[in-house]
PDB file of C-alpha atoms in Angstrom:
ATOM      1  CA  MET X1337       0.148   0.118  -0.020  1.00 86.00           C
ATOM      2  CA  PRO X1338       0.869   3.758  -0.952  1.00 86.00           C
ATOM      3  CA  SER X1339       2.340   5.567   2.392  1.00 91.00           C
ATOM      4  CA  LYS X1340       0.611   8.600   3.588  1.00 92.00           C
ATOM      5  CA  ARG X1341       3.200  11.018   1.855  1.00 91.00           C
ATOM      6  CA  GLN X1342       2.268   9.220  -1.298  1.00 93.00           C
ATOM      7  CA  LEU X1343      -1.239   9.476  -0.924  1.00 94.00           C
ATOM      8  CA  ALA X1344      -0.589  13.141  -0.435  1.00 93.00           C
ATOM      9  CA  VAL X1345       1.457  13.815  -3.422  1.00 93.00           C
ATOM     10  CA  ALA X1346      -0.764  11.795  -5.600  1.00 94.00           C
ATOM     11  CA  ALA X1347      -3.620  13.987  -3.964  1.00 95.00           C
ATOM     12  CA  GLY X1348      -1.834  16.934  -5.460  1.00 95.00           C
ATOM     13  CA  TYR X1349      -1.517  15.500  -8.916  1.00 96.00           C
ATOM     14  CA  ALA X1350      -5.498  14.655  -8.575  1.00 96.00           C
ATOM     15  CA  VAL X1351      -6.023  17.961  -7.653  1.00 97.00           C
ATOM     16  CA  ALA X1352      -3.822  19.624 -10.546  1.00 97.00           C
ATOM     17  CA  GLY X1353      -5.616  16.778 -12.811  1.00 97.00           C
ATOM     18  CA  ALA X1354      -9.232  18.124 -12.161  1.00 97.00           C
ATOM     19  CA  VAL X1355      -8.293  21.021 -13.143  1.00 97.00           C
ATOM     20  CA  TYR X1356      -6.749  20.343 -16.088  1.00 97.00           C
ATOM     21  CA  ILE X1357      -9.888  18.544 -17.190  1.00 97.00           C
ATOM     22  CA  ALA X1358     -11.893  21.192 -16.044  1.00 97.00           C
ATOM     23  CA  ILE X1359     -10.281  23.470 -18.646  1.00 97.00           C
ATOM     24  CA  GLY X1360      -9.784  20.620 -21.002  1.00 96.00           C
ATOM     25  CA  VAL X1361     -13.418  20.316 -21.513  1.00 96.00           C
ATOM     26  CA  TRP X1362     -14.280  24.051 -22.151  1.00 94.00           C
ATOM     27  CA  PHE X1363     -11.143  24.592 -23.717  1.00 94.00           C
ATOM     28  CA  THR X1364     -10.383  21.443 -26.022  1.00 93.00           C
ATOM     29  CA  ASP X1365      -7.324  22.641 -27.612  1.00 91.00           C
ATOM     30  CA  PHE X1366      -5.680  22.241 -24.145  1.00 92.00           C
ATOM     31  CA  LEU X1367      -5.877  18.767 -24.412  1.00 92.00           C
ATOM     32  CA  LEU X1368      -4.672  18.349 -27.782  1.00 90.00           C
ATOM     33  CA  SER X1369      -0.472  18.467 -26.935  1.00 90.00           C
ATOM     34  CA  PHE X1370       1.338  16.246 -24.750  1.00 93.00           C
ATOM     35  CA  PHE X1371       3.555  19.411 -24.329  1.00 93.00           C
ATOM     36  CA  VAL X1372       1.181  21.448 -22.971  1.00 95.00           C
ATOM     37  CA  ALA X1373       0.288  19.179 -20.433  1.00 96.00           C
ATOM     38  CA  LEU X1374       3.978  18.967 -19.661  1.00 96.00           C
ATOM     39  CA  ALA X1375       4.068  22.602 -19.316  1.00 97.00           C
ATOM     40  CA  TYR X1376       0.817  22.937 -17.183  1.00 97.00           C
ATOM     41  CA  LEU X1377       1.947  19.603 -14.809  1.00 97.00           C
ATOM     42  CA  LEU X1378       5.455  21.547 -14.065  1.00 97.00           C
ATOM     43  CA  LEU X1379       3.562  25.168 -13.450  1.00 96.00           C
ATOM     44  CA  ALA X1380       0.661  23.189 -11.090  1.00 96.00           C
ATOM     45  CA  VAL X1381       2.737  20.872  -9.177  1.00 95.00           C
ATOM     46  CA  TRP X1382       6.278  22.169  -8.956  1.00 94.00           C
ATOM     47  CA  LEU X1383       6.905  26.020  -9.664  1.00 95.00           C
ATOM     48  CA  ILE X1384       3.744  27.171  -8.282  1.00 94.00           C
ATOM     49  CA  PRO X1385       3.786  25.087  -4.887  1.00 92.00           C
ATOM     50  CA  THR X1386       8.052  25.915  -4.888  1.00 91.00           C
ATOM     51  CA  GLY X1387       6.877  29.699  -5.194  1.00 92.00           C
ATOM     52  CA  VAL X1388       4.143  29.763  -2.473  1.00 91.00           C
ATOM     53  CA  ARG X1389       6.763  27.657  -0.234  1.00 90.00           C
ATOM     54  CA  ARG X1390       9.367  30.413  -0.816  1.00 90.00           C
ATOM     55  CA  LEU X1391       7.097  33.228   0.131  1.00 88.00           C
ATOM     56  CA  PHE X1392       5.556  31.549   3.308  1.00 84.00           C
TER      57      PHE X1392
ATOM     58  CA  MET U 946      12.301   9.416 -22.388  1.00 89.00           C
ATOM     59  CA  PRO U 947      13.171   7.433 -25.709  1.00 92.00           C
ATOM     60  CA  LEU U 948      10.011   5.394 -25.260  1.00 94.00           C
ATOM     61  CA  LEU U 949       7.751   8.177 -25.046  1.00 94.00           C
ATOM     62  CA  LEU U 950       9.487   9.595 -28.303  1.00 94.00           C
ATOM     63  CA  GLY U 951       9.190   6.876 -30.461  1.00 95.00           C
ATOM     64  CA  SER U 952       5.175   6.038 -29.234  1.00 95.00           C
ATOM     65  CA  TYR U 953       4.688   9.868 -30.417  1.00 93.00           C
ATOM     66  CA  SER U 954       6.816   9.881 -33.358  1.00 94.00           C
ATOM     67  CA  PRO U 955       4.421   8.095 -35.989  1.00 93.00           C
ATOM     68  CA  ASP U 956       1.300  10.905 -35.300  1.00 90.00           C
ATOM     69  CA  LEU U 957       4.213  13.626 -34.744  1.00 87.00           C
ATOM     70  CA  MET U 958       4.852  13.373 -38.215  1.00 82.00           C
ATOM     71  CA  THR U 959       1.457  13.192 -39.597  1.00 87.00           C
ATOM     72  CA  LYS U 960      -1.235  14.584 -37.079  1.00 85.00           C
ATOM     73  CA  TRP U 961      -1.071  18.441 -37.464  1.00 84.00           C
ATOM     74  CA  PHE U 962      -1.406  17.889 -41.475  1.00 86.00           C
ATOM     75  CA  VAL U 963      -4.344  15.522 -41.031  1.00 87.00           C
ATOM     76  CA  TYR U 964      -6.695  17.719 -39.196  1.00 87.00           C
ATOM     77  CA  GLY U 965      -4.860  20.478 -40.373  1.00 85.00           C
ATOM     78  CA  ILE U 966      -3.084  24.071 -39.031  1.00 83.00           C
ATOM     79  CA  SER U 967      -3.534  27.538 -39.916  1.00 82.00           C
ATOM     80  CA  ILE U 968      -0.121  29.514 -39.949  1.00 82.00           C
ATOM     81  CA  GLY U 969      -0.312  33.555 -41.041  1.00 81.00           C
ATOM     82  CA  GLY U 970      -3.759  33.219 -42.887  1.00 83.00           C
ATOM     83  CA  TRP U 971      -2.777  29.881 -44.786  1.00 86.00           C
ATOM     84  CA  HIS U 972      -4.441  26.649 -43.716  1.00 85.00           C
ATOM     85  CA  LEU U 973      -2.637  23.190 -44.372  1.00 87.00           C
ATOM     86  CA  LYS U 974      -4.859  20.311 -44.465  1.00 87.00           C
ATOM     87  CA  ALA U 975      -4.364  16.819 -46.085  1.00 87.00           C
ATOM     88  CA  THR U 976      -6.959  16.555 -49.189  1.00 87.00           C
ATOM     89  CA  ASP U 977      -6.726  12.359 -48.560  1.00 89.00           C
ATOM     90  CA  PRO U 978      -6.064  12.505 -44.607  1.00 89.00           C
ATOM     91  CA  GLU U 979      -6.370   8.670 -44.743  1.00 89.00           C
ATOM     92  CA  GLN U 980      -3.913   8.245 -47.312  1.00 91.00           C
ATOM     93  CA  PHE U 981      -1.504  10.704 -46.035  1.00 89.00           C
ATOM     94  CA  GLN U 982      -1.700   9.596 -42.564  1.00 92.00           C
ATOM     95  CA  ARG U 983      -1.592   5.981 -43.121  1.00 93.00           C
ATOM     96  CA  GLY U 984      -0.902   5.238 -46.643  1.00 93.00           C
ATOM     97  CA  TRP U 985       1.447   4.619 -49.547  1.00 93.00           C
ATOM     98  CA  PRO U 986       2.255   7.366 -51.180  1.00 93.00           C
ATOM     99  CA  GLY U 987       2.160   9.176 -47.976  1.00 93.00           C
ATOM    100  CA  MET U 988       3.573   9.237 -44.905  1.00 93.00           C
ATOM    101  CA  GLY U 989       2.454   5.816 -43.527  1.00 94.00           C
ATOM    102  CA  PHE U 990       5.633   4.248 -43.514  1.00 96.00           C
ATOM    103  CA  THR U 991       5.952   6.293 -39.987  1.00 95.00           C
ATOM    104  CA  HIS U 992       3.552   3.770 -38.327  1.00 96.00           C
ATOM    105  CA  SER U 993       5.363   0.808 -39.784  1.00 97.00           C
ATOM    106  CA  LEU U 994       8.023  -1.832 -37.974  1.00 97.00           C
ATOM    107  CA  LEU U 995      10.947  -1.074 -40.402  1.00 97.00           C
ATOM    108  CA  TYR U 996      10.420   3.177 -39.611  1.00 96.00           C
ATOM    109  CA  GLY U 997      11.081   2.134 -35.737  1.00 97.00           C
ATOM    110  CA  VAL U 998      13.762  -0.075 -36.658  1.00 97.00           C
ATOM    111  CA  LEU U 999      15.753   2.716 -38.757  1.00 97.00           C
ATOM    112  CA  TRP U1000      15.407   4.918 -35.890  1.00 96.00           C
ATOM    113  CA  ALA U1001      16.982   2.626 -33.586  1.00 96.00           C
ATOM    114  CA  PHE U1002      19.506   1.728 -35.560  1.00 96.00           C
ATOM    115  CA  ILE U1003      20.343   6.088 -35.980  1.00 95.00           C
ATOM    116  CA  PHE U1004      20.087   5.998 -32.165  1.00 94.00           C
ATOM    117  CA  TRP U1005      22.584   3.142 -31.694  1.00 94.00           C
ATOM    118  CA  ARG U1006      24.974   4.049 -34.495  1.00 94.00           C
ATOM    119  CA  VAL U1007      25.156   7.889 -33.957  1.00 91.00           C
ATOM    120  CA  LEU U1008      24.349   8.522 -30.132  1.00 87.00           C
ATOM    121  CA  GLY U1009      25.852   5.255 -29.186  1.00 90.00           C
ATOM    122  CA  SER U1010      23.030   4.185 -27.168  1.00 91.00           C
ATOM    123  CA  LYS U1011      21.665   1.075 -26.804  1.00 92.00           C
ATOM    124  CA  THR U1012      19.019   2.114 -24.216  1.00 92.00           C
ATOM    125  CA  TRP U1013      17.983   5.049 -26.471  1.00 94.00           C
ATOM    126  CA  ALA U1014      17.422   2.573 -29.903  1.00 96.00           C
ATOM    127  CA  VAL U1015      15.686  -0.418 -28.079  1.00 95.00           C
ATOM    128  CA  SER U1016      13.184   2.315 -25.814  1.00 95.00           C
ATOM    129  CA  PHE U1017      12.469   4.116 -29.057  1.00 96.00           C
ATOM    130  CA  LEU U1018      11.810   0.822 -30.865  1.00 97.00           C
ATOM    131  CA  ILE U1019       9.699  -0.679 -27.814  1.00 97.00           C
ATOM    132  CA  GLY U1020       7.634   2.691 -27.969  1.00 97.00           C
ATOM    133  CA  GLN U1021       7.166   3.207 -31.948  1.00 97.00           C
ATOM    134  CA  TRP U1022       6.365  -0.890 -32.841  1.00 97.00           C
ATOM    135  CA  ALA U1023       3.432  -0.386 -29.779  1.00 96.00           C
ATOM    136  CA  HIS U1024       2.338   2.540 -31.868  1.00 96.00           C
ATOM    137  CA  ALA U1025       2.369   0.981 -34.782  1.00 97.00           C
ATOM    138  CA  ILE U1026       0.974  -2.379 -33.685  1.00 96.00           C
ATOM    139  CA  THR U1027      -1.613  -0.608 -31.849  1.00 96.00           C
ATOM    140  CA  ASP U1028      -3.209   1.448 -34.968  1.00 96.00           C
ATOM    141  CA  THR U1029      -3.881  -1.870 -36.263  1.00 96.00           C
ATOM    142  CA  GLY U1030      -6.677  -1.988 -34.188  1.00 96.00           C
ATOM    143  CA  ASP U1031      -8.713   0.422 -36.375  1.00 96.00           C
ATOM    144  CA  THR U1032     -10.425   0.084 -39.518  1.00 97.00           C
ATOM    145  CA  VAL U1033      -7.644   1.274 -41.701  1.00 96.00           C
ATOM    146  CA  GLY U1034      -4.678  -0.236 -39.951  1.00 96.00           C
ATOM    147  CA  THR U1035      -1.169   0.152 -40.613  1.00 97.00           C
ATOM    148  CA  MET U1036       1.409  -0.924 -43.319  1.00 97.00           C
ATOM    149  CA  LEU U1037       3.107  -2.924 -40.550  1.00 96.00           C
ATOM    150  CA  PHE U1038       5.393  -4.737 -43.200  1.00 96.00           C
ATOM    151  CA  PHE U1039       6.305  -1.762 -45.026  1.00 95.00           C
ATOM    152  CA  PRO U1040       7.827  -1.528 -48.012  1.00 94.00           C
ATOM    153  CA  TRP U1041       5.153  -3.870 -48.481  1.00 95.00           C
ATOM    154  CA  THR U1042       2.048  -1.624 -48.383  1.00 94.00           C
ATOM    155  CA  ILE U1043      -0.983  -3.767 -47.633  1.00 95.00           C
ATOM    156  CA  HIS U1044      -2.646  -2.277 -44.505  1.00 96.00           C
ATOM    157  CA  ILE U1045      -3.110  -4.957 -41.415  1.00 97.00           C
ATOM    158  CA  HIS U1046      -5.848  -4.181 -39.695  1.00 96.00           C
ATOM    159  CA  PHE U1047      -8.099  -5.761 -37.169  1.00 96.00           C
ATOM    160  CA  GLY U1048     -11.425  -3.147 -37.517  1.00 96.00           C
ATOM    161  CA  ALA U1049     -12.209  -2.858 -33.677  1.00 97.00           C
ATOM    162  CA  TRP U1050     -12.634   0.878 -33.777  1.00 97.00           C
ATOM    163  CA  ALA U1051     -13.753   3.447 -36.758  1.00 97.00           C
ATOM    164  CA  TYR U1052     -10.742   5.122 -38.045  1.00 96.00           C
ATOM    165  CA  ALA U1053     -12.133   8.766 -38.633  1.00 94.00           C
ATOM    166  CA  GLY U1054      -9.510  11.004 -38.948  1.00 91.00           C
ATOM    167  CA  GLN U1055     -10.748  12.473 -41.733  1.00 91.00           C
ATOM    168  CA  THR U1056     -13.651  14.061 -40.094  1.00 93.00           C
ATOM    169  CA  GLY U1057     -11.886  16.611 -38.465  1.00 90.00           C
ATOM    170  CA  ARG U1058     -10.200  16.968 -34.468  1.00 91.00           C
ATOM    171  CA  LEU U1059     -13.460  17.278 -32.885  1.00 94.00           C
ATOM    172  CA  THR U1060     -15.257  14.400 -34.639  1.00 95.00           C
ATOM    173  CA  ASP U1061     -12.566  12.159 -34.348  1.00 95.00           C
ATOM    174  CA  ALA U1062     -12.023  12.407 -30.641  1.00 96.00           C
ATOM    175  CA  ALA U1063     -16.060  12.059 -30.103  1.00 97.00           C
ATOM    176  CA  ALA U1064     -15.840   8.639 -32.097  1.00 97.00           C
ATOM    177  CA  TYR U1065     -12.343   7.682 -30.575  1.00 97.00           C
ATOM    178  CA  PHE U1066     -13.931   8.343 -27.173  1.00 97.00           C
ATOM    179  CA  SER U1067     -17.635   6.592 -27.907  1.00 97.00           C
ATOM    180  CA  GLY U1068     -16.086   3.048 -29.226  1.00 97.00           C
ATOM    181  CA  PRO U1069     -13.737   0.387 -28.492  1.00 97.00           C
ATOM    182  CA  GLY U1070     -11.175   2.835 -28.779  1.00 96.00           C
ATOM    183  CA  ALA U1071     -11.759   4.039 -25.464  1.00 97.00           C
ATOM    184  CA  VAL U1072     -11.925   0.935 -23.685  1.00 97.00           C
ATOM    185  CA  TRP U1073      -8.464  -0.062 -25.125  1.00 96.00           C
ATOM    186  CA  ASP U1074      -7.363   3.213 -23.662  1.00 96.00           C
ATOM    187  CA  LEU U1075      -8.916   3.077 -20.023  1.00 97.00           C
ATOM    188  CA  VAL U1076      -7.373  -0.836 -20.057  1.00 97.00           C
ATOM    189  CA  TRP U1077      -3.724   0.971 -20.145  1.00 96.00           C
ATOM    190  CA  ILE U1078      -4.803   3.157 -17.353  1.00 97.00           C
ATOM    191  CA  VAL U1079      -5.964   0.508 -15.141  1.00 97.00           C
ATOM    192  CA  LEU U1080      -3.102  -1.239 -15.536  1.00 97.00           C
ATOM    193  CA  GLY U1081      -1.380   1.996 -14.933  1.00 95.00           C
ATOM    194  CA  ILE U1082      -2.687   2.711 -11.714  1.00 95.00           C
ATOM    195  CA  PHE U1083      -2.278  -0.667 -10.227  1.00 95.00           C
ATOM    196  CA  SER U1084       1.720  -0.434 -11.402  1.00 96.00           C
ATOM    197  CA  TRP U1085       1.366   2.772  -9.234  1.00 95.00           C
ATOM    198  CA  ARG U1086       5.152   1.942  -7.727  1.00 96.00           C
ATOM    199  CA  VAL U1087       6.552   3.150 -10.871  1.00 96.00           C
ATOM    200  CA  LEU U1088       5.396   6.663 -10.653  1.00 96.00           C
ATOM    201  CA  THR U1089       7.172   6.784  -7.091  1.00 96.00           C
ATOM    202  CA  ARG U1090      10.036   8.767  -6.821  1.00 96.00           C
ATOM    203  CA  SER U1091      12.265   5.915  -5.527  1.00 95.00           C
ATOM    204  CA  TYR U1092      11.351   4.223  -8.791  1.00 96.00           C
ATOM    205  CA  PHE U1093      12.320   6.918 -10.636  1.00 96.00           C
ATOM    206  CA  GLU U1094      15.657   7.760  -8.850  1.00 96.00           C
ATOM    207  CA  GLN U1095      17.044   4.285  -8.774  1.00 96.00           C
ATOM    208  CA  ASN U1096      15.350   2.769 -11.949  1.00 95.00           C
ATOM    209  CA  VAL U1097      14.558   5.648 -14.575  1.00 94.00           C
ATOM    210  CA  PHE U1098      17.755   8.006 -13.607  1.00 95.00           C
ATOM    211  CA  THR U1099      20.187   5.673 -13.726  1.00 95.00           C
ATOM    212  CA  ALA U1100      19.233   3.866 -16.828  1.00 92.00           C
ATOM    213  CA  ASP U1101      19.267   6.790 -19.286  1.00 91.00           C
ATOM    214  CA  ALA U1102      21.849   9.728 -19.496  1.00 91.00           C
ATOM    215  CA  PHE U1103      19.616  11.999 -20.202  1.00 92.00           C
ATOM    216  CA  TRP U1104      18.003  12.334 -17.210  1.00 94.00           C
ATOM    217  CA  SER U1105      21.801  13.239 -15.258  1.00 95.00           C
ATOM    218  CA  LYS U1106      22.142  15.602 -18.359  1.00 95.00           C
ATOM    219  CA  ALA U1107      18.770  17.263 -17.685  1.00 96.00           C
ATOM    220  CA  ASN U1108      19.586  17.288 -13.684  1.00 96.00           C
ATOM    221  CA  ARG U1109      22.803  19.877 -14.410  1.00 96.00           C
ATOM    222  CA  VAL U1110      20.191  22.505 -15.324  1.00 96.00           C
ATOM    223  CA  VAL U1111      17.061  21.025 -13.844  1.00 95.00           C
ATOM    224  CA  PRO U1112      16.214  19.730 -10.608  1.00 95.00           C
ATOM    225  CA  MET U1113      15.219  16.590  -9.720  1.00 96.00           C
ATOM    226  CA  THR U1114      12.078  17.095  -8.517  1.00 95.00           C
ATOM    227  CA  ALA U1115      10.995  18.696 -11.800  1.00 96.00           C
ATOM    228  CA  LEU U1116      12.412  15.765 -13.555  1.00 97.00           C
ATOM    229  CA  LEU U1117       9.818  13.478 -12.088  1.00 97.00           C
ATOM    230  CA  VAL U1118       7.395  15.716 -12.713  1.00 96.00           C
ATOM    231  CA  ALA U1119       8.246  15.640 -16.436  1.00 96.00           C
ATOM    232  CA  TYR U1120       8.511  11.528 -15.815  1.00 96.00           C
ATOM    233  CA  ARG U1121       5.151  11.177 -14.519  1.00 97.00           C
ATOM    234  CA  ALA U1122       3.527  13.999 -16.851  1.00 97.00           C
ATOM    235  CA  ALA U1123       2.765  11.490 -19.641  1.00 95.00           C
ATOM    236  CA  PHE U1124       0.247   9.102 -17.679  1.00 96.00           C
ATOM    237  CA  PHE U1125      -0.818  12.340 -16.246  1.00 97.00           C
ATOM    238  CA  TYR U1126      -1.406  13.248 -19.779  1.00 97.00           C
ATOM    239  CA  GLY U1127      -2.814   9.921 -20.608  1.00 96.00           C
ATOM    240  CA  THR U1128      -5.531   9.667 -18.139  1.00 97.00           C
ATOM    241  CA  CYS U1129      -6.832  13.301 -18.121  1.00 97.00           C
ATOM    242  CA  ARG U1130      -7.676  13.540 -21.772  1.00 97.00           C
ATOM    243  CA  TRP U1131      -9.575  10.427 -21.491  1.00 98.00           C
ATOM    244  CA  ILE U1132     -11.480  11.584 -18.613  1.00 97.00           C
ATOM    245  CA  ALA U1133     -11.641  15.348 -20.367  1.00 97.00           C
ATOM    246  CA  TRP U1134     -12.570  14.257 -24.019  1.00 97.00           C
ATOM    247  CA  SER U1135     -15.306  11.212 -22.442  1.00 97.00           C
ATOM    248  CA  LEU U1136     -16.787  13.911 -20.266  1.00 97.00           C
ATOM    249  CA  TRP U1137     -16.759  16.551 -23.611  1.00 97.00           C
ATOM    250  CA  ALA U1138     -18.203  13.608 -25.732  1.00 97.00           C
ATOM    251  CA  HIS U1139     -20.834  12.458 -23.614  1.00 97.00           C
ATOM    252  CA  VAL U1140     -21.911  14.968 -21.070  1.00 97.00           C
ATOM    253  CA  VAL U1141     -21.153  17.980 -22.722  1.00 96.00           C
ATOM    254  CA  HIS U1142     -22.283  16.836 -26.246  1.00 96.00           C
ATOM    255  CA  HIS U1143     -24.135  13.741 -25.830  1.00 94.00           C
ATOM    256  CA  TYR U1144     -22.838  11.293 -28.503  1.00 97.00           C
ATOM    257  CA  PRO U1145     -23.607   8.094 -28.380  1.00 96.00           C
ATOM    258  CA  TYR U1146     -21.445   5.266 -26.963  1.00 96.00           C
ATOM    259  CA  ASP U1147     -21.169   2.118 -28.895  1.00 97.00           C
ATOM    260  CA  ILE U1148     -18.366  -0.271 -28.055  1.00 96.00           C
ATOM    261  CA  SER U1149     -19.319  -2.853 -30.374  1.00 96.00           C
ATOM    262  CA  TRP U1150     -16.659  -4.220 -32.984  1.00 97.00           C
ATOM    263  CA  GLY U1151     -15.691  -1.741 -35.507  1.00 96.00           C
ATOM    264  CA  GLY U1152     -18.006   1.358 -33.562  1.00 95.00           C
ATOM    265  CA  PRO U1153     -18.858   3.738 -33.224  1.00 97.00           C
ATOM    266  CA  HIS U1154     -20.760   3.040 -36.135  1.00 97.00           C
ATOM    267  CA  TRP U1155     -22.640   6.783 -36.265  1.00 97.00           C
ATOM    268  CA  VAL U1156     -19.582   8.141 -37.750  1.00 97.00           C
ATOM    269  CA  HIS U1157     -18.635   7.759 -40.989  1.00 95.00           C
ATOM    270  CA  ALA U1158     -15.254   5.316 -40.959  1.00 96.00           C
ATOM    271  CA  VAL U1159     -12.884   4.654 -43.134  1.00 95.00           C
ATOM    272  CA  HIS U1160     -11.923   1.160 -43.952  1.00 96.00           C
ATOM    273  CA  SER U1161      -9.141  -0.677 -45.529  1.00 96.00           C
ATOM    274  CA  PRO U1162     -10.056  -3.714 -47.921  1.00 95.00           C
ATOM    275  CA  PRO U1163     -10.031  -7.293 -45.971  1.00 94.00           C
ATOM    276  CA  LEU U1164      -6.416  -9.143 -46.915  1.00 95.00           C
ATOM    277  CA  THR U1165      -6.640 -11.890 -49.238  1.00 96.00           C
ATOM    278  CA  TRP U1166      -5.621 -15.579 -48.547  1.00 96.00           C
ATOM    279  CA  PRO U1167      -2.167 -15.250 -50.356  1.00 96.00           C
ATOM    280  CA  GLN U1168      -1.676 -11.561 -48.607  1.00 96.00           C
ATOM    281  CA  LEU U1169      -2.599 -13.391 -45.427  1.00 96.00           C
ATOM    282  CA  VAL U1170      -0.019 -16.552 -45.897  1.00 97.00           C
ATOM    283  CA  GLY U1171       2.840 -13.864 -46.693  1.00 96.00           C
ATOM    284  CA  VAL U1172       1.966 -11.710 -43.389  1.00 95.00           C
ATOM    285  CA  GLY U1173       2.046 -15.242 -41.524  1.00 96.00           C
ATOM    286  CA  ALA U1174       5.380 -15.904 -43.369  1.00 96.00           C
ATOM    287  CA  ILE U1175       7.279 -12.778 -42.335  1.00 95.00           C
ATOM    288  CA  ILE U1176       5.690 -13.453 -38.676  1.00 94.00           C
ATOM    289  CA  ALA U1177       6.946 -17.062 -38.462  1.00 96.00           C
ATOM    290  CA  THR U1178      10.448 -15.714 -39.649  1.00 95.00           C
ATOM    291  CA  GLY U1179      10.970 -13.193 -37.365  1.00 93.00           C
ATOM    292  CA  VAL U1180      10.096 -15.555 -34.641  1.00 94.00           C
ATOM    293  CA  ALA U1181      12.628 -18.312 -35.999  1.00 95.00           C
ATOM    294  CA  VAL U1182      15.047 -15.557 -36.099  1.00 93.00           C
ATOM    295  CA  PHE U1183      14.466 -14.072 -32.890  1.00 90.00           C
ATOM    296  CA  PHE U1184      14.944 -17.953 -31.076  1.00 92.00           C
ATOM    297  CA  ALA U1185      17.722 -18.679 -33.101  1.00 91.00           C
ATOM    298  CA  SER U1186      19.567 -15.614 -31.852  1.00 88.00           C
ATOM    299  CA  ARG U1187      18.710 -16.581 -28.442  1.00 87.00           C
ATOM    300  CA  LEU U1188      19.965 -20.341 -28.790  1.00 87.00           C
ATOM    301  CA  GLU U1189      22.951 -18.608 -30.553  1.00 83.00           C
ATOM    302  CA  PHE U1190      23.688 -16.409 -27.358  1.00 81.00           C
ATOM    303  CA  SER U1191      22.833 -19.113 -24.799  1.00 82.00           C
ATOM    304  CA  ARG U1192      25.433 -21.142 -26.458  1.00 81.00           C
ATOM    305  CA  LYS U1193      28.227 -18.266 -26.796  1.00 80.00           C
ATOM    306  CA  ARG U1194      27.673 -17.936 -23.125  1.00 80.00           C
ATOM    307  CA  TRP U1195      27.860 -21.413 -22.204  1.00 83.00           C
ATOM    308  CA  ALA U1196      31.104 -21.701 -24.467  1.00 82.00           C
ATOM    309  CA  ALA U1197      32.520 -18.935 -22.086  1.00 83.00           C
ATOM    310  CA  ILE U1198      31.712 -20.214 -18.960  1.00 82.00           C
ATOM    311  CA  ARG U1199      33.476 -23.557 -19.930  1.00 81.00           C
ATOM    312  CA  SER U1200      36.483 -21.767 -21.035  1.00 82.00           C
ATOM    313  CA  ARG U1201      36.398 -20.082 -17.876  1.00 78.00           C
ATOM    314  CA  THR U1202      36.306 -23.031 -15.766  1.00 72.00           C
TER     315      THR U1202
END
């Protein structure tokens, strides 16, 4: 079974995924490219959390 | 990375022109999308086994990486073989230009991006993608940090080179991106097709039948015999090379003892 930390990481990706899906359903061009998804994911689960951690 | 590149490589070369793109007022689109993407003359050779072998040879000889060669080959072959599942199929044994096709789901690339997506995510193709998503979830350990650091990062020099400018955490996110993208686009397109637009599901063989699908002609008996002969030769060469390899290994062990 995954550890609590692994589940927390998975939850972060799930939230990022939910936002990505919501954008994609209304603006389907967002779903067309792997590279767009990669850029979004880097922003959502790495750059933004890192920035927030540095601020607070 | 090379596995991902290999699996995307056939469509990277073709899909943009199948659906069409606009550049500075110019609209570029194939007049016969199916012929362009899967046929010959056309770019159909990108969906052949030989195309993967040629790129693998380049990666092996030019970049000097067997890992890239083999991984790219697996990814590209997986794509080319998977696309035999639709009603057009692929020229798997190019330069032999017959289309190997099982006709499990409808090929509707010629209808445009949105109808094609609606059709794919309404038919057996969507079920096929779901199988891989479920398999990925059951194999969740391959997405963990420890698996990435111990098995992926160490196996491919690309990651250590990238790590000179990009932190490990960002590389881990990039590694997970393919599964993230595959899963999220499956859910998003399914919601778009069935909740927003109410396209009907039809997971019967060859479906969905509400879309105008392109079909390749069925293979004749002589063609089937030819395909069988190619596969039998491939299997025989594989086992013969394994036998030879184990013989050489035994000879090396004997000479040492």
